[in-house]
Amino acid sequence: MSEEKVIVLQPKRQDFEEIYFNGNQGSLLFSSSTKGKMVTTLVVGLILIIMFVFKDDFTKEKFGILYFVSFLFLLCAVFLSVSINKVSRWKKQVNSYLTKLENCKVYEITFDQNFFTVNIDDEKETSEWKDFQYFDSNEKYIALEGKYSYMFPKKSMSERDYTLLKQTLKKNIKEQ
C-alpha cells in the first residue's frame, strides 16, 4: 500500500445522529452515564419523603437518621447534576460537530502506508498509524481512538470504500 488512497464521505446529519444518540445517549436524565444516578437519587428522595411524613414518630435520638438521609440525598443530587452537566457538554459538542459536517463541502479520508488524514473543508488532521490505540467496527460504523478520535458511519460511504477502510485499519491498528 505505497500509494495514497482517498475515500470521499457524503455526511448526512441523520446518519451520525443515529450512532451518537443511540440508546438514550443524548438524554440528560436517562443516558447510560446518568441513569443509575437518577434512579439512586429518586430512591433516596422517596425514602426522605417517607421519613418526613413519619418524622413525628421519631424520638430525639432517631432524628440523626433524618439528617443522614438528607445528606445522602444532597450528595446524590450533586453527583447527578455533575453527570447531567457532562452529558449536556458532550451533547453540545456533538451538535456543534454535526452542524459543521452538515455544512461542509469536502469530507475526505486519505491514507497511505504511514499516515492517516481526515480533511473537512481543508481543515486537515494528520496522524501516523502508531498514534491510534485501537479501532472498532460493526455494521453501522467504524470508530478510531487515538491522537484524534473519529467515527465514520457506513451509510456515508460506498460499500467498497467501507470495506477498504476496515481492511486497512485491521492491518495497521489492533481492533478492540
Short mmCIF file of N, CA and C in Angstrom, two decimals:
data_model
loop_
_atom_site.label_atom_id
_atom_site.label_comp_id
_atom_site.label_asym_id
_atom_site.label_seq_id
_atom_site.Cartn_x
_atom_site.Cartn_y
_atom_site.Cartn_z
N MET A 1 0.84 -1.18 0.00
CA MET A 1 0.00 0.00 0.00
C MET A 1 0.89 1.24 0.00
N SER A 2 1.70 1.39 -0.98
CA SER A 2 2.57 2.56 -1.06
C SER A 2 1.84 3.76 -1.65
N GLU A 3 0.79 3.51 -2.39
CA GLU A 3 0.05 4.62 -2.99
C GLU A 3 -0.98 5.18 -2.01
N GLU A 4 -1.31 6.43 -2.24
CA GLU A 4 -2.26 7.12 -1.38
C GLU A 4 -3.69 6.78 -1.82
N LYS A 5 -4.53 6.44 -0.86
CA LYS A 5 -5.95 6.14 -1.11
C LYS A 5 -6.79 7.28 -0.56
N VAL A 6 -7.87 7.59 -1.26
CA VAL A 6 -8.77 8.65 -0.84
C VAL A 6 -10.19 8.10 -0.80
N ILE A 7 -10.85 8.33 0.32
CA ILE A 7 -12.27 7.96 0.46
C ILE A 7 -13.04 9.24 0.70
N VAL A 8 -14.02 9.49 -0.15
CA VAL A 8 -14.86 10.68 -0.02
C VAL A 8 -16.14 10.26 0.69
N LEU A 9 -16.43 10.95 1.77
CA LEU A 9 -17.65 10.67 2.53
C LEU A 9 -18.74 11.66 2.16
N GLN A 10 -19.96 11.20 2.19
CA GLN A 10 -21.15 12.03 1.97
C GLN A 10 -21.89 12.12 3.31
N PRO A 11 -21.47 13.04 4.17
CA PRO A 11 -22.05 13.07 5.53
C PRO A 11 -23.48 13.59 5.54
N LYS A 12 -24.32 12.84 6.21
CA LYS A 12 -25.70 13.28 6.47
C LYS A 12 -25.87 13.30 7.98
N ARG A 13 -26.39 14.38 8.46
CA ARG A 13 -26.54 14.56 9.91
C ARG A 13 -27.28 13.38 10.54
N GLN A 14 -28.32 12.91 9.89
CA GLN A 14 -29.14 11.83 10.42
C GLN A 14 -28.32 10.55 10.64
N ASP A 15 -27.40 10.25 9.70
CA ASP A 15 -26.56 9.05 9.84
C ASP A 15 -25.69 9.12 11.08
N PHE A 16 -25.15 10.29 11.36
CA PHE A 16 -24.31 10.47 12.54
C PHE A 16 -25.15 10.47 13.81
N GLU A 17 -26.32 11.11 13.77
CA GLU A 17 -27.19 11.17 14.95
C GLU A 17 -27.66 9.79 15.37
N GLU A 18 -27.93 8.91 14.39
CA GLU A 18 -28.36 7.55 14.71
C GLU A 18 -27.33 6.83 15.57
N ILE A 19 -26.07 7.14 15.34
CA ILE A 19 -25.00 6.47 16.07
C ILE A 19 -24.69 7.19 17.38
N TYR A 20 -24.51 8.51 17.33
CA TYR A 20 -24.16 9.26 18.53
C TYR A 20 -25.25 9.22 19.59
N PHE A 21 -26.51 9.32 19.19
CA PHE A 21 -27.60 9.39 20.15
C PHE A 21 -28.37 8.08 20.27
N ASN A 22 -27.72 6.98 19.95
CA ASN A 22 -28.32 5.65 20.04
C ASN A 22 -28.54 5.28 21.51
N GLY A 23 -29.70 4.72 21.82
CA GLY A 23 -29.96 4.23 23.17
C GLY A 23 -29.98 5.28 24.25
N ASN A 24 -30.64 6.38 24.05
CA ASN A 24 -30.78 7.46 25.03
C ASN A 24 -29.47 8.15 25.38
N GLN A 25 -28.45 8.05 24.54
CA GLN A 25 -27.17 8.70 24.82
C GLN A 25 -27.33 10.21 24.97
N GLY A 26 -28.27 10.80 24.27
CA GLY A 26 -28.46 12.24 24.34
C GLY A 26 -29.39 12.69 25.45
N SER A 27 -30.00 11.75 26.15
CA SER A 27 -30.94 12.09 27.21
C SER A 27 -30.18 12.55 28.45
N LEU A 28 -30.57 13.69 28.98
CA LEU A 28 -29.87 14.22 30.15
C LEU A 28 -30.09 13.37 31.40
N LEU A 29 -31.28 12.83 31.57
CA LEU A 29 -31.59 12.08 32.79
C LEU A 29 -31.46 10.57 32.63
N PHE A 30 -31.55 10.06 31.42
CA PHE A 30 -31.57 8.61 31.26
C PHE A 30 -30.51 8.09 30.29
N SER A 31 -29.41 8.83 30.11
CA SER A 31 -28.30 8.31 29.32
C SER A 31 -27.58 7.25 30.15
N SER A 32 -26.69 6.51 29.54
CA SER A 32 -26.01 5.44 30.26
C SER A 32 -25.20 5.96 31.45
N SER A 33 -24.72 7.19 31.38
CA SER A 33 -23.91 7.72 32.48
C SER A 33 -24.74 8.40 33.57
N THR A 34 -26.00 8.71 33.32
CA THR A 34 -26.81 9.38 34.35
C THR A 34 -27.96 8.53 34.88
N LYS A 35 -28.30 7.47 34.19
CA LYS A 35 -29.47 6.68 34.57
C LYS A 35 -29.36 6.13 36.01
N GLY A 36 -28.23 5.52 36.34
CA GLY A 36 -28.05 4.96 37.68
C GLY A 36 -28.11 6.02 38.76
N LYS A 37 -27.49 7.15 38.50
CA LYS A 37 -27.50 8.24 39.48
C LYS A 37 -28.91 8.80 39.64
N MET A 38 -29.66 8.85 38.53
CA MET A 38 -31.03 9.36 38.58
C MET A 38 -31.91 8.43 39.43
N VAL A 39 -31.79 7.14 39.20
CA VAL A 39 -32.59 6.17 39.96
C VAL A 39 -32.22 6.22 41.44
N THR A 40 -30.92 6.29 41.74
CA THR A 40 -30.48 6.36 43.13
C THR A 40 -31.01 7.61 43.81
N THR A 41 -30.94 8.74 43.13
CA THR A 41 -31.43 10.00 43.69
C THR A 41 -32.94 9.92 43.94
N LEU A 42 -33.69 9.33 43.01
CA LEU A 42 -35.14 9.19 43.21
C LEU A 42 -35.45 8.28 44.40
N VAL A 43 -34.73 7.17 44.53
CA VAL A 43 -34.98 6.25 45.64
C VAL A 43 -34.66 6.92 46.98
N VAL A 44 -33.52 7.59 47.07
CA VAL A 44 -33.16 8.27 48.32
C VAL A 44 -34.16 9.40 48.58
N GLY A 45 -34.59 10.11 47.55
CA GLY A 45 -35.60 11.16 47.72
C GLY A 45 -36.92 10.60 48.23
N LEU A 46 -37.32 9.45 47.70
CA LEU A 46 -38.56 8.81 48.16
C LEU A 46 -38.44 8.39 49.63
N ILE A 47 -37.30 7.84 50.00
CA ILE A 47 -37.06 7.46 51.42
C ILE A 47 -37.12 8.71 52.30
N LEU A 48 -36.52 9.79 51.83
CA LEU A 48 -36.53 11.04 52.60
C LEU A 48 -37.95 11.57 52.78
N ILE A 49 -38.75 11.52 51.73
CA ILE A 49 -40.15 11.98 51.82
C ILE A 49 -40.92 11.13 52.82
N ILE A 50 -40.73 9.81 52.76
CA ILE A 50 -41.42 8.91 53.71
C ILE A 50 -40.99 9.23 55.14
N MET A 51 -39.69 9.49 55.31
CA MET A 51 -39.21 9.82 56.66
C MET A 51 -39.79 11.14 57.16
N PHE A 52 -39.96 12.12 56.26
CA PHE A 52 -40.57 13.39 56.67
C PHE A 52 -42.02 13.21 57.06
N VAL A 53 -42.72 12.30 56.35
CA VAL A 53 -44.12 12.05 56.69
C VAL A 53 -44.23 11.47 58.11
N PHE A 54 -43.28 10.59 58.47
CA PHE A 54 -43.34 9.94 59.78
C PHE A 54 -42.38 10.53 60.79
N LYS A 55 -41.92 11.77 60.56
CA LYS A 55 -40.93 12.35 61.47
C LYS A 55 -41.48 12.60 62.87
N ASP A 56 -42.79 12.75 62.99
CA ASP A 56 -43.38 12.97 64.31
C ASP A 56 -43.26 11.73 65.20
N ASP A 57 -43.10 10.56 64.57
CA ASP A 57 -42.97 9.31 65.33
C ASP A 57 -41.53 9.07 65.80
N PHE A 58 -40.58 9.89 65.36
CA PHE A 58 -39.17 9.70 65.73
C PHE A 58 -38.92 10.25 67.13
N THR A 59 -38.06 9.57 67.82
CA THR A 59 -37.59 10.12 69.09
C THR A 59 -36.43 11.06 68.78
N LYS A 60 -35.99 11.82 69.79
CA LYS A 60 -34.88 12.76 69.56
C LYS A 60 -33.62 12.03 69.10
N GLU A 61 -33.40 10.82 69.59
CA GLU A 61 -32.21 10.06 69.23
C GLU A 61 -32.23 9.62 67.76
N LYS A 62 -33.41 9.41 67.21
CA LYS A 62 -33.54 8.90 65.84
C LYS A 62 -33.60 10.02 64.80
N PHE A 63 -33.58 11.26 65.25
CA PHE A 63 -33.60 12.38 64.29
C PHE A 63 -32.31 12.45 63.47
N GLY A 64 -31.23 11.88 63.98
CA GLY A 64 -29.97 11.83 63.25
C GLY A 64 -30.09 11.07 61.94
N ILE A 65 -30.96 10.08 61.91
CA ILE A 65 -31.20 9.30 60.68
C ILE A 65 -31.78 10.22 59.61
N LEU A 66 -32.70 11.09 59.98
CA LEU A 66 -33.30 12.03 59.03
C LEU A 66 -32.23 12.96 58.44
N TYR A 67 -31.32 13.43 59.30
CA TYR A 67 -30.24 14.29 58.82
C TYR A 67 -29.30 13.52 57.89
N PHE A 68 -29.02 12.27 58.25
CA PHE A 68 -28.13 11.45 57.43
C PHE A 68 -28.75 11.20 56.04
N VAL A 69 -30.02 10.85 55.99
CA VAL A 69 -30.69 10.60 54.70
C VAL A 69 -30.78 11.91 53.90
N SER A 70 -30.97 13.03 54.57
CA SER A 70 -30.97 14.32 53.88
C SER A 70 -29.60 14.59 53.25
N PHE A 71 -28.54 14.27 53.99
CA PHE A 71 -27.20 14.43 53.47
C PHE A 71 -26.98 13.50 52.27
N LEU A 72 -27.43 12.26 52.36
CA LEU A 72 -27.30 11.32 51.23
C LEU A 72 -28.04 11.84 49.99
N PHE A 73 -29.23 12.38 50.21
CA PHE A 73 -29.99 12.93 49.10
C PHE A 73 -29.24 14.09 48.44
N LEU A 74 -28.70 14.96 49.25
CA LEU A 74 -27.93 16.09 48.73
C LEU A 74 -26.70 15.60 47.94
N LEU A 75 -26.02 14.60 48.47
CA LEU A 75 -24.86 14.03 47.81
C LEU A 75 -25.25 13.41 46.45
N CYS A 76 -26.34 12.65 46.44
CA CYS A 76 -26.83 12.05 45.19
C CYS A 76 -27.19 13.13 44.17
N ALA A 77 -27.84 14.18 44.63
CA ALA A 77 -28.24 15.27 43.73
C ALA A 77 -27.02 15.96 43.13
N VAL A 78 -25.96 16.12 43.92
CA VAL A 78 -24.74 16.75 43.40
C VAL A 78 -24.11 15.86 42.33
N PHE A 79 -23.97 14.57 42.62
CA PHE A 79 -23.39 13.65 41.63
C PHE A 79 -24.23 13.60 40.36
N LEU A 80 -25.56 13.61 40.52
CA LEU A 80 -26.44 13.61 39.35
C LEU A 80 -26.26 14.88 38.53
N SER A 81 -26.17 16.02 39.19
CA SER A 81 -26.01 17.28 38.45
C SER A 81 -24.67 17.33 37.72
N VAL A 82 -23.62 16.77 38.30
CA VAL A 82 -22.32 16.72 37.61
C VAL A 82 -22.42 15.84 36.36
N SER A 83 -23.09 14.71 36.48
CA SER A 83 -23.27 13.82 35.32
C SER A 83 -24.12 14.47 34.24
N ILE A 84 -25.18 15.15 34.64
CA ILE A 84 -26.04 15.85 33.68
C ILE A 84 -25.24 16.92 32.95
N ASN A 85 -24.39 17.63 33.68
CA ASN A 85 -23.54 18.65 33.08
C ASN A 85 -22.60 18.05 32.04
N LYS A 86 -22.00 16.90 32.35
CA LYS A 86 -21.10 16.22 31.40
C LYS A 86 -21.85 15.83 30.13
N VAL A 87 -23.03 15.24 30.29
CA VAL A 87 -23.83 14.83 29.13
C VAL A 87 -24.23 16.06 28.32
N SER A 88 -24.60 17.12 29.00
CA SER A 88 -25.00 18.35 28.32
C SER A 88 -23.86 18.93 27.49
N ARG A 89 -22.65 18.97 28.08
CA ARG A 89 -21.48 19.47 27.34
C ARG A 89 -21.15 18.57 26.16
N TRP A 90 -21.21 17.25 26.35
CA TRP A 90 -20.94 16.31 25.27
C TRP A 90 -21.95 16.50 24.13
N LYS A 91 -23.21 16.63 24.51
CA LYS A 91 -24.27 16.80 23.51
C LYS A 91 -24.07 18.10 22.73
N LYS A 92 -23.66 19.16 23.41
CA LYS A 92 -23.40 20.44 22.76
C LYS A 92 -22.24 20.31 21.77
N GLN A 93 -21.17 19.60 22.17
CA GLN A 93 -20.03 19.39 21.28
C GLN A 93 -20.42 18.57 20.06
N VAL A 94 -21.20 17.52 20.28
CA VAL A 94 -21.64 16.67 19.17
C VAL A 94 -22.50 17.47 18.21
N ASN A 95 -23.44 18.25 18.72
CA ASN A 95 -24.29 19.06 17.84
C ASN A 95 -23.49 20.09 17.06
N SER A 96 -22.49 20.67 17.70
CA SER A 96 -21.62 21.62 17.01
C SER A 96 -20.86 20.92 15.88
N TYR A 97 -20.33 19.74 16.16
CA TYR A 97 -19.62 18.95 15.15
C TYR A 97 -20.55 18.56 14.01
N LEU A 98 -21.76 18.14 14.34
CA LEU A 98 -22.72 17.73 13.31
C LEU A 98 -23.14 18.91 12.44
N THR A 99 -23.25 20.08 13.02
CA THR A 99 -23.56 21.27 12.23
C THR A 99 -22.42 21.57 11.27
N LYS A 100 -21.20 21.42 11.75
CA LYS A 100 -20.03 21.60 10.89
C LYS A 100 -20.04 20.61 9.73
N LEU A 101 -20.35 19.35 10.03
CA LEU A 101 -20.41 18.33 8.97
C LEU A 101 -21.55 18.60 7.98
N GLU A 102 -22.65 19.04 8.52
CA GLU A 102 -23.83 19.30 7.70
C GLU A 102 -23.54 20.38 6.65
N ASN A 103 -22.70 21.34 7.00
CA ASN A 103 -22.40 22.45 6.11
C ASN A 103 -21.10 22.29 5.34
N CYS A 104 -20.42 21.16 5.50
CA CYS A 104 -19.12 21.01 4.83
C CYS A 104 -19.29 20.66 3.35
N LYS A 105 -18.32 21.10 2.59
CA LYS A 105 -18.31 20.82 1.15
C LYS A 105 -17.43 19.61 0.84
N VAL A 106 -16.34 19.45 1.61
CA VAL A 106 -15.39 18.36 1.39
C VAL A 106 -15.21 17.58 2.68
N TYR A 107 -15.38 16.26 2.61
CA TYR A 107 -15.11 15.38 3.74
C TYR A 107 -14.41 14.15 3.18
N GLU A 108 -13.10 14.10 3.38
CA GLU A 108 -12.29 13.03 2.80
C GLU A 108 -11.41 12.38 3.85
N ILE A 109 -11.19 11.10 3.62
CA ILE A 109 -10.20 10.35 4.40
C ILE A 109 -9.11 9.98 3.40
N THR A 110 -7.87 10.31 3.75
CA THR A 110 -6.73 9.99 2.90
C THR A 110 -5.75 9.18 3.74
N PHE A 111 -5.25 8.09 3.18
CA PHE A 111 -4.27 7.30 3.93
C PHE A 111 -3.29 6.64 2.98
N ASP A 112 -2.11 6.37 3.52
CA ASP A 112 -1.09 5.62 2.80
C ASP A 112 -0.40 4.71 3.82
N GLN A 113 0.79 4.28 3.53
CA GLN A 113 1.49 3.33 4.38
C GLN A 113 1.84 3.94 5.75
N ASN A 114 2.02 5.24 5.82
CA ASN A 114 2.49 5.87 7.05
C ASN A 114 1.48 6.78 7.73
N PHE A 115 0.61 7.41 6.97
CA PHE A 115 -0.24 8.46 7.53
C PHE A 115 -1.73 8.24 7.25
N PHE A 116 -2.54 8.82 8.15
CA PHE A 116 -3.99 8.81 8.04
C PHE A 116 -4.45 10.25 8.21
N THR A 117 -5.14 10.79 7.22
CA THR A 117 -5.56 12.20 7.25
C THR A 117 -7.06 12.30 7.04
N VAL A 118 -7.69 13.15 7.86
CA VAL A 118 -9.10 13.46 7.68
C VAL A 118 -9.18 14.93 7.29
N ASN A 119 -9.84 15.21 6.19
CA ASN A 119 -9.96 16.56 5.65
C ASN A 119 -11.43 16.96 5.65
N ILE A 120 -11.75 17.99 6.43
CA ILE A 120 -13.10 18.55 6.43
C ILE A 120 -12.96 20.01 6.03
N ASP A 121 -13.36 20.32 4.82
CA ASP A 121 -13.26 21.68 4.28
C ASP A 121 -11.86 22.28 4.47
N ASP A 122 -10.86 21.56 4.05
CA ASP A 122 -9.45 21.96 4.11
C ASP A 122 -8.91 22.14 5.52
N GLU A 123 -9.60 21.65 6.53
CA GLU A 123 -9.06 21.54 7.88
C GLU A 123 -8.59 20.10 8.03
N LYS A 124 -7.28 19.90 7.92
CA LYS A 124 -6.73 18.55 7.89
C LYS A 124 -6.17 18.16 9.26
N GLU A 125 -6.47 16.93 9.65
CA GLU A 125 -5.89 16.33 10.85
C GLU A 125 -5.14 15.10 10.39
N THR A 126 -3.82 15.13 10.54
CA THR A 126 -2.99 14.02 10.08
C THR A 126 -2.40 13.29 11.28
N SER A 127 -2.46 11.97 11.23
CA SER A 127 -1.90 11.12 12.28
C SER A 127 -1.06 10.04 11.64
N GLU A 128 -0.06 9.61 12.38
CA GLU A 128 0.66 8.40 11.98
C GLU A 128 -0.15 7.23 12.49
N TRP A 129 0.03 6.07 11.86
CA TRP A 129 -0.74 4.91 12.28
C TRP A 129 -0.47 4.55 13.74
N LYS A 130 0.74 4.79 14.21
CA LYS A 130 1.08 4.45 15.59
C LYS A 130 0.35 5.34 16.61
N ASP A 131 -0.21 6.46 16.15
CA ASP A 131 -0.94 7.37 17.04
C ASP A 131 -2.30 6.82 17.47
N PHE A 132 -2.79 5.79 16.79
CA PHE A 132 -4.09 5.20 17.12
C PHE A 132 -3.90 4.02 18.06
N GLN A 133 -4.69 4.01 19.16
CA GLN A 133 -4.61 2.90 20.10
C GLN A 133 -5.43 1.70 19.61
N TYR A 134 -6.63 1.96 19.11
CA TYR A 134 -7.47 0.87 18.63
C TYR A 134 -8.57 1.42 17.73
N PHE A 135 -9.26 0.49 17.10
CA PHE A 135 -10.45 0.85 16.34
C PHE A 135 -11.52 -0.19 16.59
N ASP A 136 -12.75 0.20 16.32
CA ASP A 136 -13.89 -0.69 16.47
C ASP A 136 -14.72 -0.58 15.21
N SER A 137 -15.23 -1.69 14.75
CA SER A 137 -16.08 -1.65 13.55
C SER A 137 -17.25 -2.60 13.73
N ASN A 138 -18.36 -2.20 13.18
CA ASN A 138 -19.55 -3.07 13.16
C ASN A 138 -20.33 -2.77 11.89
N GLU A 139 -21.57 -3.16 11.85
CA GLU A 139 -22.37 -2.99 10.64
C GLU A 139 -22.86 -1.56 10.42
N LYS A 140 -22.67 -0.69 11.42
CA LYS A 140 -23.16 0.68 11.30
C LYS A 140 -22.06 1.72 11.14
N TYR A 141 -20.89 1.47 11.72
CA TYR A 141 -19.84 2.49 11.71
C TYR A 141 -18.47 1.90 12.01
N ILE A 142 -17.46 2.73 11.78
CA ILE A 142 -16.09 2.45 12.19
C ILE A 142 -15.68 3.58 13.13
N ALA A 143 -15.12 3.22 14.28
CA ALA A 143 -14.64 4.22 15.25
C ALA A 143 -13.15 4.04 15.45
N LEU A 144 -12.43 5.15 15.49
CA LEU A 144 -10.99 5.15 15.71
C LEU A 144 -10.69 5.94 16.98
N GLU A 145 -9.79 5.43 17.81
CA GLU A 145 -9.39 6.13 19.03
C GLU A 145 -7.89 6.33 19.00
N GLY A 146 -7.46 7.55 19.30
CA GLY A 146 -6.04 7.84 19.35
C GLY A 146 -5.79 9.31 19.54
N LYS A 147 -4.76 9.83 18.88
CA LYS A 147 -4.43 11.26 18.94
C LYS A 147 -5.69 12.07 18.62
N TYR A 148 -6.36 11.68 17.57
CA TYR A 148 -7.68 12.20 17.23
C TYR A 148 -8.64 11.01 17.23
N SER A 149 -9.89 11.25 17.59
CA SER A 149 -10.89 10.18 17.57
C SER A 149 -11.91 10.48 16.49
N TYR A 150 -12.31 9.42 15.78
CA TYR A 150 -13.23 9.57 14.67
C TYR A 150 -14.30 8.50 14.71
N MET A 151 -15.42 8.81 14.06
CA MET A 151 -16.48 7.86 13.84
C MET A 151 -16.98 8.08 12.43
N PHE A 152 -16.94 7.03 11.62
CA PHE A 152 -17.37 7.12 10.22
C PHE A 152 -18.55 6.18 10.00
N PRO A 153 -19.75 6.71 9.77
CA PRO A 153 -20.90 5.85 9.50
C PRO A 153 -20.75 5.12 8.17
N LYS A 154 -21.20 3.90 8.15
CA LYS A 154 -21.15 3.10 6.92
C LYS A 154 -22.01 3.74 5.83
N LYS A 155 -23.12 4.36 6.23
CA LYS A 155 -24.03 4.97 5.26
C LYS A 155 -23.41 6.17 4.53
N SER A 156 -22.32 6.72 5.08
CA SER A 156 -21.71 7.91 4.49
C SER A 156 -20.69 7.60 3.39
N MET A 157 -20.47 6.30 3.13
CA MET A 157 -19.52 5.94 2.10
C MET A 157 -20.01 4.70 1.35
N SER A 158 -19.38 4.41 0.24
CA SER A 158 -19.77 3.24 -0.54
C SER A 158 -19.34 1.96 0.18
N GLU A 159 -19.96 0.86 -0.17
CA GLU A 159 -19.63 -0.44 0.43
C GLU A 159 -18.16 -0.79 0.17
N ARG A 160 -17.69 -0.49 -1.02
CA ARG A 160 -16.31 -0.79 -1.38
C ARG A 160 -15.34 0.04 -0.53
N ASP A 161 -15.64 1.33 -0.34
CA ASP A 161 -14.79 2.19 0.48
C ASP A 161 -14.81 1.77 1.94
N TYR A 162 -15.98 1.36 2.43
CA TYR A 162 -16.11 0.92 3.82
C TYR A 162 -15.24 -0.33 4.05
N THR A 163 -15.30 -1.26 3.12
CA THR A 163 -14.50 -2.49 3.22
C THR A 163 -13.01 -2.18 3.14
N LEU A 164 -12.63 -1.29 2.23
CA LEU A 164 -11.22 -0.89 2.10
C LEU A 164 -10.72 -0.25 3.38
N LEU A 165 -11.49 0.66 3.94
CA LEU A 165 -11.10 1.33 5.18
C LEU A 165 -10.97 0.32 6.32
N LYS A 166 -11.93 -0.56 6.44
CA LYS A 166 -11.92 -1.57 7.50
C LYS A 166 -10.69 -2.48 7.38
N GLN A 167 -10.39 -2.94 6.19
CA GLN A 167 -9.22 -3.80 5.97
C GLN A 167 -7.92 -3.06 6.26
N THR A 168 -7.84 -1.82 5.86
CA THR A 168 -6.63 -1.02 6.12
C THR A 168 -6.43 -0.80 7.61
N LEU A 169 -7.51 -0.52 8.31
CA LEU A 169 -7.42 -0.33 9.76
C LEU A 169 -7.02 -1.61 10.47
N LYS A 170 -7.56 -2.75 10.03
CA LYS A 170 -7.18 -4.03 10.61
C LYS A 170 -5.70 -4.30 10.44
N LYS A 171 -5.17 -3.91 9.30
CA LYS A 171 -3.76 -4.14 9.02
C LYS A 171 -2.86 -3.23 9.85
N ASN A 172 -3.31 -2.01 10.14
CA ASN A 172 -2.46 -1.02 10.78
C ASN A 172 -2.72 -0.77 12.26
N ILE A 173 -3.89 -1.18 12.76
CA ILE A 173 -4.28 -0.90 14.14
C ILE A 173 -4.91 -2.15 14.74
N LYS A 174 -4.70 -2.36 16.03
CA LYS A 174 -5.36 -3.51 16.66
C LYS A 174 -6.83 -3.21 16.91
N GLU A 175 -7.68 -4.17 16.63
CA GLU A 175 -9.12 -4.00 16.79
C GLU A 175 -9.52 -4.24 18.24
N GLN A 176 -10.47 -3.46 18.75
CA GLN A 176 -10.94 -3.60 20.12
C GLN A 176 -12.01 -4.64 20.19
#
